[in-house]
Tab-separated table of C-alpha atoms in Angstrom:
chain	number	residue	atom	x	y	z
A	1	MET	CA	-19.699	-23.355	9.287
A	2	ALA	CA	-21.075	-26.014	11.610
A	3	GLU	CA	-22.263	-25.201	15.120
A	4	THR	CA	-20.732	-27.709	17.540
A	5	GLU	CA	-21.301	-26.025	20.901
A	6	THR	CA	-22.756	-22.944	22.530
A	7	ALA	CA	-21.505	-20.166	24.769
A	8	LYS	CA	-23.650	-19.239	27.746
A	9	LEU	CA	-24.174	-15.587	28.627
A	10	THR	CA	-25.639	-14.843	32.054
A	11	LEU	CA	-27.672	-11.625	32.375
A	12	GLY	CA	-29.054	-11.428	35.914
A	13	ASP	CA	-31.247	-14.514	36.283
A	14	LYS	CA	-31.418	-15.091	32.536
A	15	VAL	CA	-29.050	-17.450	30.671
A	16	ILE	CA	-28.748	-17.065	26.897
A	17	ASP	CA	-27.231	-19.757	24.709
A	18	LEU	CA	-25.169	-18.326	21.846
A	19	PRO	CA	-24.093	-20.695	19.042
A	20	ILE	CA	-20.354	-21.080	18.487
A	21	MET	CA	-19.570	-21.290	14.773
A	22	LYS	CA	-16.465	-23.041	13.457
A	23	PRO	CA	-14.500	-21.425	10.605
A	24	SER	CA	-12.252	-23.245	8.145
A	25	ALA	CA	-9.315	-21.368	9.722
A	26	GLY	CA	-8.866	-18.881	12.537
A	27	PRO	CA	-10.711	-18.346	15.843
A	28	ASP	CA	-14.232	-19.575	16.539
A	29	VAL	CA	-17.091	-17.110	16.106
A	30	ILE	CA	-19.896	-16.540	18.628
A	31	ASP	CA	-23.189	-15.865	16.848
A	32	ILE	CA	-24.804	-12.892	18.623
A	33	ARG	CA	-27.495	-12.114	16.030
A	34	LYS	CA	-30.319	-12.911	18.486
A	35	LEU	CA	-28.648	-11.289	21.486
A	36	TYR	CA	-30.719	-8.087	21.372
A	37	ALA	CA	-33.991	-9.941	20.870
A	38	GLN	CA	-33.307	-12.405	23.692
A	39	GLY	CA	-31.347	-10.263	26.149
A	40	ASP	CA	-32.212	-6.656	25.266
A	41	VAL	CA	-28.481	-5.769	25.212
A	42	PHE	CA	-25.925	-4.791	22.582
A	43	THR	CA	-22.241	-5.648	22.437
A	44	TYR	CA	-19.717	-2.785	22.631
A	45	ASP	CA	-16.754	-3.060	20.260
A	46	PRO	CA	-15.290	0.254	19.009
A	47	GLY	CA	-13.496	-0.331	15.733
A	48	PHE	CA	-15.139	-3.776	15.442
A	49	THR	CA	-11.787	-5.339	16.352
A	50	SER	CA	-13.463	-8.387	17.913
A	51	THR	CA	-16.515	-8.574	15.660
A	52	ALA	CA	-16.933	-10.640	12.487
A	53	SER	CA	-19.322	-8.714	10.246
A	54	CYS	CA	-19.598	-11.372	7.557
A	55	SER	CA	-18.578	-14.818	6.373
A	56	SER	CA	-15.999	-14.741	3.588
A	57	THR	CA	-14.055	-17.212	1.471
A	58	ILE	CA	-11.680	-14.721	-0.156
A	59	THR	CA	-8.719	-13.769	2.043
A	60	TYR	CA	-7.304	-15.136	5.287
A	61	ILE	CA	-4.687	-13.543	7.553
A	62	ASP	CA	-2.880	-15.139	10.492
A	63	GLY	CA	-1.003	-12.255	12.049
A	64	ASP	CA	0.917	-14.396	14.547
A	65	LYS	CA	2.270	-16.679	11.822
A	66	GLY	CA	2.808	-13.856	9.329
A	67	GLU	CA	0.506	-15.582	6.847
A	68	LEU	CA	-1.634	-14.110	4.050
A	69	LEU	CA	-3.728	-16.384	1.816
A	70	TYR	CA	-5.714	-15.499	-1.301
A	71	ARG	CA	-8.384	-18.198	-1.652
A	72	GLY	CA	-6.072	-20.499	0.298
A	73	TYR	CA	-2.906	-19.783	-1.723
A	74	PRO	CA	0.059	-18.214	0.166
A	75	ILE	CA	0.881	-14.755	-1.139
A	76	GLU	CA	4.569	-15.680	-1.431
A	77	GLU	CA	3.783	-18.474	-3.916
A	78	LEU	CA	1.486	-16.266	-5.953
A	79	ALA	CA	4.043	-13.454	-6.069
A	80	ASP	CA	6.726	-15.895	-7.212
A	81	LYS	CA	4.758	-17.878	-9.771
A	82	SER	CA	1.736	-15.804	-10.744
A	83	HIS	CA	0.926	-12.274	-11.896
A	84	PHE	CA	-1.666	-9.636	-11.059
A	85	LEU	CA	-4.408	-10.481	-13.557
A	86	GLU	CA	-4.225	-14.164	-12.656
A	87	CYS	CA	-4.656	-13.128	-9.002
A	88	CYS	CA	-7.598	-10.969	-10.072
A	89	TYR	CA	-9.237	-14.021	-11.618
A	90	LEU	CA	-8.515	-16.060	-8.483
A	91	LEU	CA	-10.022	-13.451	-6.164
A	92	LEU	CA	-13.066	-12.868	-8.366
A	93	TYR	CA	-13.967	-16.461	-9.197
A	94	GLY	CA	-12.421	-18.528	-6.412
A	95	GLU	CA	-10.052	-20.745	-8.398
A	96	LEU	CA	-6.926	-20.343	-10.505
A	97	PRO	CA	-7.833	-20.131	-14.202
A	98	SER	CA	-6.982	-22.593	-16.937
A	99	ALA	CA	-4.855	-21.251	-19.789
A	100	GLY	CA	-7.964	-20.631	-21.876
A	101	GLU	CA	-9.855	-18.954	-19.027
A	102	LEU	CA	-6.908	-16.664	-18.286
A	103	GLU	CA	-6.522	-15.708	-21.941
A	104	ASP	CA	-10.230	-14.842	-22.155
A	105	PHE	CA	-10.109	-12.859	-18.898
A	106	GLU	CA	-7.037	-10.874	-19.950
A	107	ALA	CA	-8.670	-10.110	-23.304
A	108	ARG	CA	-11.824	-8.816	-21.604
A	109	ILE	CA	-9.795	-6.579	-19.284
A	110	THR	CA	-7.646	-5.273	-22.143
A	111	ARG	CA	-10.665	-4.333	-24.251
A	112	HIS	CA	-12.260	-2.264	-21.491
A	113	THR	CA	-9.314	-0.045	-20.480
A	114	MET	CA	-10.466	3.069	-22.365
A	115	LEU	CA	-12.685	5.636	-20.672
A	116	HIS	CA	-15.738	7.259	-22.202
A	117	GLU	CA	-14.357	10.258	-24.093
A	118	GLN	CA	-16.648	12.703	-22.288
A	119	MET	CA	-15.005	11.755	-18.990
A	120	GLN	CA	-12.049	13.911	-20.040
A	121	TYR	CA	-14.173	16.955	-19.260
A	122	PHE	CA	-14.799	15.620	-15.775
A	123	PHE	CA	-11.037	15.502	-15.135
A	124	ARG	CA	-10.591	19.004	-16.501
A	125	GLY	CA	-13.177	20.348	-14.077
A	126	PHE	CA	-10.784	19.852	-11.153
A	127	ARG	CA	-8.210	22.430	-10.115
A	128	ARG	CA	-4.714	21.724	-11.347
A	129	ASP	CA	-3.478	21.193	-7.794
A	130	ALA	CA	-6.238	18.715	-6.899
A	131	HIS	CA	-4.993	15.603	-5.112
A	132	PRO	CA	-5.181	12.537	-7.399
A	133	MET	CA	-7.265	10.717	-4.768
A	134	ALA	CA	-9.869	13.489	-4.845
A	135	ILE	CA	-10.055	13.079	-8.615
A	136	MET	CA	-10.370	9.292	-8.346
A	137	VAL	CA	-13.202	9.506	-5.804
A	138	GLY	CA	-15.100	11.859	-8.101
A	139	VAL	CA	-14.433	10.069	-11.388
A	140	VAL	CA	-15.176	6.555	-10.104
A	141	GLY	CA	-18.402	7.763	-8.489
A	142	ALA	CA	-19.349	9.442	-11.772
A	143	MET	CA	-18.917	6.222	-13.759
A	144	SER	CA	-22.499	5.319	-12.854
A	145	ALA	CA	-23.549	8.328	-14.951
A	146	PHE	CA	-21.726	6.928	-17.995
A	147	TYR	CA	-22.320	3.169	-17.739
A	148	HIS	CA	-26.032	2.749	-17.048
A	149	ASP	CA	-26.010	-0.827	-18.334
A	150	SER	CA	-24.009	-2.140	-15.353
A	151	THR	CA	-25.537	-0.562	-12.248
A	152	ASP	CA	-28.284	-3.090	-11.438
A	153	ILE	CA	-26.804	-5.092	-8.560
A	154	ASN	CA	-29.588	-7.701	-8.826
A	155	ASP	CA	-28.541	-8.680	-12.355
A	156	PRO	CA	-25.593	-11.145	-12.301
A	157	TRP	CA	-24.558	-10.152	-15.836
A	158	GLN	CA	-24.481	-6.450	-14.962
A	159	ARG	CA	-22.440	-7.236	-11.845
A	160	GLU	CA	-19.944	-9.089	-14.045
A	161	VAL	CA	-19.735	-6.228	-16.554
A	162	ALA	CA	-19.241	-3.663	-13.778
A	163	SER	CA	-16.471	-5.814	-12.266
A	164	ILE	CA	-14.541	-6.068	-15.514
A	165	ARG	CA	-14.990	-2.381	-16.272
A	166	MET	CA	-13.660	-1.213	-12.925
A	167	ILE	CA	-10.612	-3.481	-12.941
A	168	ALA	CA	-9.852	-2.460	-16.529
A	169	LYS	CA	-10.441	1.278	-16.214
A	170	MET	CA	-8.927	1.992	-12.792
A	171	PRO	CA	-5.310	2.184	-14.107
A	172	THR	CA	-6.462	4.648	-16.769
A	173	ILE	CA	-8.280	6.755	-14.156
A	174	ALA	CA	-5.254	6.757	-11.824
A	175	ALA	CA	-2.816	7.548	-14.651
A	176	TRP	CA	-4.977	10.372	-15.969
A	177	ALA	CA	-5.308	11.814	-12.472
A	178	TYR	CA	-1.511	11.868	-12.328
A	179	LYS	CA	-1.113	13.366	-15.798
A	180	TYR	CA	-3.627	16.083	-14.993
A	181	SER	CA	-1.805	16.957	-11.761
A	182	VAL	CA	1.508	17.491	-13.594
A	183	GLY	CA	0.023	19.335	-16.576
A	184	GLN	CA	0.765	16.708	-19.196
A	185	PRO	CA	-1.627	15.394	-21.868
A	186	PHE	CA	-3.616	12.248	-21.191
A	187	VAL	CA	-2.091	9.088	-22.649
A	188	TYR	CA	-4.480	6.443	-23.933
A	189	PRO	CA	-4.023	2.760	-23.032
A	190	LYS	CA	-2.258	0.401	-25.429
A	191	ASN	CA	-3.655	-3.096	-25.930
A	192	SER	CA	-0.203	-4.455	-26.789
A	193	LEU	CA	1.014	-3.923	-23.198
A	194	ASP	CA	0.238	-5.983	-20.111
A	195	TYR	CA	-1.707	-4.533	-17.182
A	196	SER	CA	1.171	-3.078	-15.129
A	197	GLY	CA	3.198	-2.063	-18.187
A	198	ASN	CA	0.189	-0.251	-19.610
A	199	PHE	CA	-0.213	1.699	-16.362
A	200	LEU	CA	3.450	2.778	-16.382
A	201	HIS	CA	3.128	3.747	-20.048
A	202	MET	CA	0.083	5.931	-19.353
A	203	CYS	CA	1.885	7.594	-16.430
A	204	PHE	CA	5.307	8.271	-17.918
A	205	SER	CA	5.078	8.413	-21.707
A	206	VAL	CA	4.630	11.706	-23.571
A	207	PRO	CA	3.628	12.330	-27.203
A	208	ALA	CA	7.001	13.898	-28.006
A	209	GLU	CA	9.032	10.700	-27.678
A	210	ASP	CA	8.792	6.944	-27.408
A	211	TYR	CA	8.600	5.256	-24.014
A	212	VAL	CA	9.705	1.673	-23.524
A	213	VAL	CA	8.493	-0.044	-20.370
A	214	ASP	CA	11.375	-1.713	-18.533
A	215	PRO	CA	10.409	-5.316	-17.610
A	216	ILE	CA	11.977	-5.000	-14.125
A	217	LEU	CA	9.847	-1.945	-13.356
A	218	SER	CA	6.772	-3.585	-14.848
A	219	ARG	CA	7.296	-6.704	-12.732
A	220	ALA	CA	7.812	-4.601	-9.596
A	221	MET	CA	4.595	-2.701	-10.270
A	222	ASP	CA	2.774	-5.977	-10.924
A	223	ARG	CA	3.947	-7.272	-7.539
A	224	ILE	CA	2.877	-4.081	-5.749
A	225	MET	CA	-0.584	-4.536	-7.236
A	226	MET	CA	-0.685	-8.228	-6.389
A	227	LEU	CA	0.387	-7.747	-2.768
A	228	HIS	CA	-2.215	-5.026	-2.199
A	229	ALA	CA	-5.081	-6.753	-4.027
A	230	ASP	CA	-6.979	-7.738	-0.868
A	231	HIS	CA	-6.423	-7.821	2.890
A	232	GLU	CA	-9.460	-9.268	4.637
A	233	GLN	CA	-12.058	-6.960	6.277
A	234	ASN	CA	-9.967	-3.798	6.564
A	235	ALA	CA	-11.422	-0.279	6.829
A	236	SER	CA	-11.910	0.389	3.112
A	237	THR	CA	-13.209	-3.116	2.354
A	238	SER	CA	-15.696	-2.826	5.207
A	239	THR	CA	-16.699	0.567	3.816
A	240	VAL	CA	-17.391	-0.954	0.406
A	241	ARG	CA	-19.490	-3.696	2.006
A	242	LEU	CA	-21.378	-1.219	4.193
A	243	ALA	CA	-22.096	1.153	1.311
A	244	SER	CA	-23.221	-1.633	-1.002
A	245	SER	CA	-25.411	-3.215	1.697
A	246	SER	CA	-27.871	-0.381	1.057
A	247	GLY	CA	-28.180	-1.399	-2.584
A	248	ALA	CA	-25.887	1.373	-3.841
A	249	ASN	CA	-24.536	0.835	-7.349
A	250	PRO	CA	-21.051	-0.720	-7.628
A	251	PHE	CA	-19.333	2.470	-8.807
A	252	ALA	CA	-20.632	4.435	-5.806
A	253	SER	CA	-19.582	1.637	-3.454
A	254	ILE	CA	-16.030	1.497	-4.836
A	255	ALA	CA	-15.801	5.301	-4.689
A	256	ALA	CA	-16.658	5.032	-0.981
A	257	GLY	CA	-13.817	2.542	-0.565
A	258	ILE	CA	-11.384	4.900	-2.297
A	259	ALA	CA	-12.447	7.742	0.008
A	260	CYS	CA	-11.795	5.555	3.069
A	261	LEU	CA	-8.436	4.389	1.719
A	262	TRP	CA	-7.357	8.014	1.419
A	263	GLY	CA	-6.950	8.209	5.213
A	264	PRO	CA	-3.316	8.339	6.401
A	265	ALA	CA	-3.953	5.531	8.904
A	266	HIS	CA	-4.920	3.211	6.041
A	267	GLY	CA	-3.803	3.774	2.448
A	268	GLY	CA	-1.449	6.619	3.225
A	269	ALA	CA	1.010	4.511	5.212
A	270	ASN	CA	3.648	4.240	2.474
A	271	GLN	CA	3.411	7.984	1.855
A	272	ALA	CA	3.924	8.602	5.579
A	273	CYS	CA	6.926	6.267	5.466
A	274	LEU	CA	8.568	8.158	2.604
A	275	GLU	CA	7.897	11.497	4.284
A	276	MET	CA	9.665	10.142	7.368
A	277	LEU	CA	12.682	9.168	5.257
A	278	GLN	CA	12.713	12.651	3.775
A	279	GLU	CA	12.529	14.142	7.276
A	280	ILE	CA	15.604	12.137	8.318
A	281	GLY	CA	17.250	13.535	5.216
A	282	THR	CA	20.753	12.065	5.278
A	283	VAL	CA	22.390	8.837	6.424
A	284	ASP	CA	24.420	10.556	9.146
A	285	ARG	CA	21.188	11.587	10.943
A	286	ILE	CA	19.850	8.026	11.237
A	287	PRO	CA	21.375	7.335	14.715
A	288	GLU	CA	19.555	10.397	16.062
A	289	TYR	CA	16.192	9.130	14.806
A	290	ILE	CA	16.867	5.569	15.931
A	291	ALA	CA	17.491	6.920	19.440
A	292	ARG	CA	14.266	8.934	19.278
A	293	ALA	CA	12.315	5.852	18.172
A	294	LYS	CA	13.581	3.971	21.239
A	295	ASP	CA	12.674	6.841	23.603
A	296	LYS	CA	9.184	6.215	25.031
A	297	ASP	CA	8.814	9.902	25.845
A	298	ASP	CA	9.526	11.022	22.281
A	299	PRO	CA	6.451	11.145	19.989
A	300	PHE	CA	8.532	10.201	16.941
A	301	ARG	CA	7.783	6.763	15.502
A	302	LEU	CA	9.494	4.914	12.690
A	303	MET	CA	6.915	4.567	9.930
A	304	GLY	CA	7.015	1.453	7.752
A	305	PHE	CA	8.172	-0.881	10.545
A	306	GLY	CA	5.944	-3.451	12.205
A	307	HIS	CA	2.260	-3.937	11.380
A	308	ARG	CA	-0.999	-3.788	13.315
A	309	VAL	CA	-2.107	-7.172	11.972
A	310	TYR	CA	1.176	-9.044	11.549
A	311	LYS	CA	2.900	-9.818	14.846
A	312	ASN	CA	5.689	-11.474	12.901
A	313	PHE	CA	7.285	-10.522	9.582
A	314	ASP	CA	4.817	-9.116	7.047
A	315	PRO	CA	4.800	-11.865	4.346
A	316	ARG	CA	4.312	-9.239	1.655
A	317	ALA	CA	7.456	-7.416	2.764
A	318	LYS	CA	9.662	-10.388	1.888
A	319	VAL	CA	8.472	-10.204	-1.710
A	320	MET	CA	8.677	-6.413	-1.866
A	321	LYS	CA	12.246	-6.415	-0.554
A	322	GLN	CA	13.305	-8.535	-3.525
A	323	SER	CA	11.587	-6.149	-5.947
A	324	ALA	CA	13.075	-3.126	-4.163
A	325	ASP	CA	16.568	-4.548	-4.525
A	326	GLU	CA	15.950	-5.216	-8.238
A	327	VAL	CA	14.556	-1.739	-8.902
A	328	LEU	CA	17.289	0.045	-6.975
A	329	GLY	CA	19.876	-2.092	-8.741
A	330	LEU	CA	18.426	-0.958	-12.069
A	331	LEU	CA	17.905	2.728	-11.284
A	332	GLY	CA	20.658	3.229	-8.707
A	333	ILE	CA	20.502	5.207	-5.481
A	334	GLU	CA	23.799	7.077	-5.723
A	335	ASN	CA	22.173	10.470	-6.305
A	336	ASN	CA	19.070	9.995	-4.172
A	337	GLU	CA	19.554	10.725	-0.488
A	338	THR	CA	16.090	9.434	0.460
A	339	LEU	CA	16.829	6.002	-0.993
A	340	LYS	CA	20.237	5.948	0.663
A	341	VAL	CA	18.550	6.630	4.001
A	342	ALA	CA	16.022	3.873	3.327
A	343	LYS	CA	18.642	1.220	2.600
A	344	GLU	CA	20.745	2.123	5.638
A	345	LEU	CA	17.698	2.283	7.910
A	346	GLU	CA	16.581	-1.138	6.661
A	347	LYS	CA	20.022	-2.588	7.432
A	348	ILE	CA	20.040	-1.176	10.967
A	349	ALA	CA	16.467	-2.255	11.734
A	350	LEU	CA	17.140	-5.838	10.644
A	351	GLU	CA	20.220	-6.060	12.884
A	352	ASP	CA	19.459	-3.869	15.913
A	353	PRO	CA	18.339	-6.085	18.882
A	354	TYR	CA	15.725	-3.478	19.878
A	355	PHE	CA	13.864	-3.835	16.578
A	356	VAL	CA	14.472	-7.565	16.230
A	357	ASP	CA	13.167	-8.328	19.753
A	358	LYS	CA	10.043	-6.229	19.188
A	359	LYS	CA	9.635	-7.699	15.668
A	360	LEU	CA	9.631	-4.230	14.144
A	361	TYR	CA	10.618	-5.489	10.729
A	362	PRO	CA	10.227	-3.366	7.583
A	363	ASN	CA	6.693	-3.881	6.266
A	364	VAL	CA	5.210	-3.763	2.769
A	365	ASP	CA	4.636	0.009	3.005
A	366	PHE	CA	8.335	0.596	3.618
A	367	TYR	CA	9.430	-1.248	0.489
A	368	SER	CA	6.586	-0.149	-1.782
A	369	GLY	CA	7.300	3.482	-0.908
A	370	ILE	CA	10.962	3.007	-1.819
A	371	ILE	CA	10.046	1.394	-5.161
A	372	LEU	CA	7.507	4.046	-6.140
A	373	GLU	CA	9.916	6.835	-5.214
A	374	ALA	CA	12.659	5.219	-7.312
A	375	MET	CA	10.282	4.885	-10.281
A	376	GLY	CA	9.601	8.611	-10.174
A	377	PHE	CA	6.116	8.726	-8.658
A	378	PRO	CA	5.376	11.675	-6.334
A	379	THR	CA	4.080	10.747	-2.896
A	380	SER	CA	0.615	12.007	-3.877
A	381	MET	CA	0.350	9.030	-6.258
A	382	PHE	CA	1.147	6.341	-3.688
A	383	THR	CA	-2.425	6.021	-2.408
A	384	PRO	CA	-4.025	6.103	-5.899
A	385	ILE	CA	-1.781	3.179	-6.867
A	386	PHE	CA	-2.924	1.394	-3.708
A	387	ALA	CA	-6.544	2.093	-4.746
A	388	LEU	CA	-6.176	0.647	-8.234
A	389	SER	CA	-4.452	-2.409	-6.720
A	390	ARG	CA	-7.191	-2.930	-4.128
A	391	THR	CA	-10.064	-2.509	-6.620
A	392	VAL	CA	-10.215	-6.216	-7.417
A	393	GLY	CA	-10.396	-7.055	-3.706
A	394	TRP	CA	-13.203	-4.562	-3.156
A	395	ILE	CA	-15.122	-5.951	-6.129
A	396	SER	CA	-14.611	-9.556	-5.003
A	397	GLN	CA	-15.894	-8.677	-1.541
A	398	TRP	CA	-18.810	-6.714	-3.047
A	399	LYS	CA	-19.838	-9.622	-5.284
A	400	GLU	CA	-19.598	-12.050	-2.379
A	401	MET	CA	-21.741	-9.810	-0.180
A	402	ILE	CA	-24.427	-9.348	-2.845
A	403	ALA	CA	-24.699	-13.134	-3.253
A	404	ASP	CA	-24.762	-13.852	0.507
A	405	PRO	CA	-28.359	-14.597	1.645
A	406	GLU	CA	-27.436	-13.771	5.278
A	407	GLN	CA	-26.353	-10.206	4.580
A	408	LYS	CA	-28.545	-7.268	5.573
A	409	ILE	CA	-28.127	-3.533	5.342
A	410	GLY	CA	-25.364	-2.454	7.716
A	411	ARG	CA	-26.758	-0.870	10.877
A	412	PRO	CA	-24.247	-0.720	13.758
A	413	ARG	CA	-25.670	-0.038	17.222
A	414	GLN	CA	-24.360	2.484	19.719
A	415	ARG	CA	-23.874	3.096	23.416
A	416	TYR	CA	-25.839	6.317	23.851
A	417	MET	CA	-24.251	8.697	26.382
A	418	GLY	CA	-26.212	11.903	25.640
A	419	ALA	CA	-28.961	13.667	27.521
A	420	PRO	CA	-32.062	11.623	28.476
A	421	ARG	CA	-35.504	12.640	27.213
A	422	ARG	CA	-36.308	16.258	28.152
A	423	SER	CA	-38.862	18.902	27.268
A	424	TYR	CA	-38.326	21.864	24.997
A	425	VAL	CA	-37.717	25.184	26.782
A	426	GLU	CA	-39.100	28.337	25.214
A	427	ILE	CA	-36.361	30.783	24.182
A	428	GLU	CA	-37.396	33.490	26.653
A	429	ASP	CA	-37.080	30.993	29.507
A	430	ARG	CA	-33.531	29.799	28.720
């Protein structure tokens, strides 16, 4: 990023020149790294909503245009022409693979999907009613106790091995967390299946009968994973970067990201959306909830509509709508009131001037929640599926941060508002 001009900050009688850095896309960036040294002041930015914490070449979002790019490629094109593991390669290495490179990458992922057999005991140590996300945080963090040969972040080969292992094993971890929660035996991965099909097989097959993965469901799951693979410097990605900036091993850093994603304001959005649909209950109650959503004095909000980042249509939602229509066409919604409510609510929201004017279009969480519900996943599994999808993005960001010579250990400043220095008072004098 070339510096072409400077911004001048006046502090009393002192003027500080701050370099303005030009990105390849998006707003300019003011370099404030020397602000404290030169001006003895900090910036104040709760939530870091106006602060760039790093330089990155991985993902770009233009919320006003409704644009999401992976390494420069529009997500709509990738969803139409590519598949999840090819996107994984793109995010990890920066370019689309050749046929030979993709074949080698897929083979490496396929051969690392099994978990160390002793990890079964780790799963069995949780209570039966443990949330799958709690299990995933624990198991992923514990991987550093099983795979000692890939925890040295200063060794490029070990970083590569850790990356492949996490992408390969995360579907197995998520599927086993689900199986454990429903009291069914663990199902081992099958090398004959593709990535998304293998995950569905591990979730829904049982030893008593054969399970054939439907290609429509497999493709829908592949798209869910692809659309959630990365999303710039969001809360969980920033958590992964912050944790790894201390030199923490990659498994601990990804576990930190999973813990952050668990929050309902982040990874739990599609679960919140489905719970809202279940609260509405039946199609005849939709007008009541639409009226409540329009009432500024009513705390009710329609979940799954609009997006904090996208001020236009969420580009991922366009792709997910197509998959939702395909899945519902395959599985039907005649006997599922929640899905009936979802389809009718979608129709109203796309036509009602109130929602159209405010650009409150259905977002990716709305459609992904519908798809996962139709497939038979409980809401407790929505966020784990998000976590396994986002793993490649976290790892790509982690690898980029480790290789960035400008990165330092994360150490945000604060605006201290507590008591000034004071002397200790003996207990009998208080």
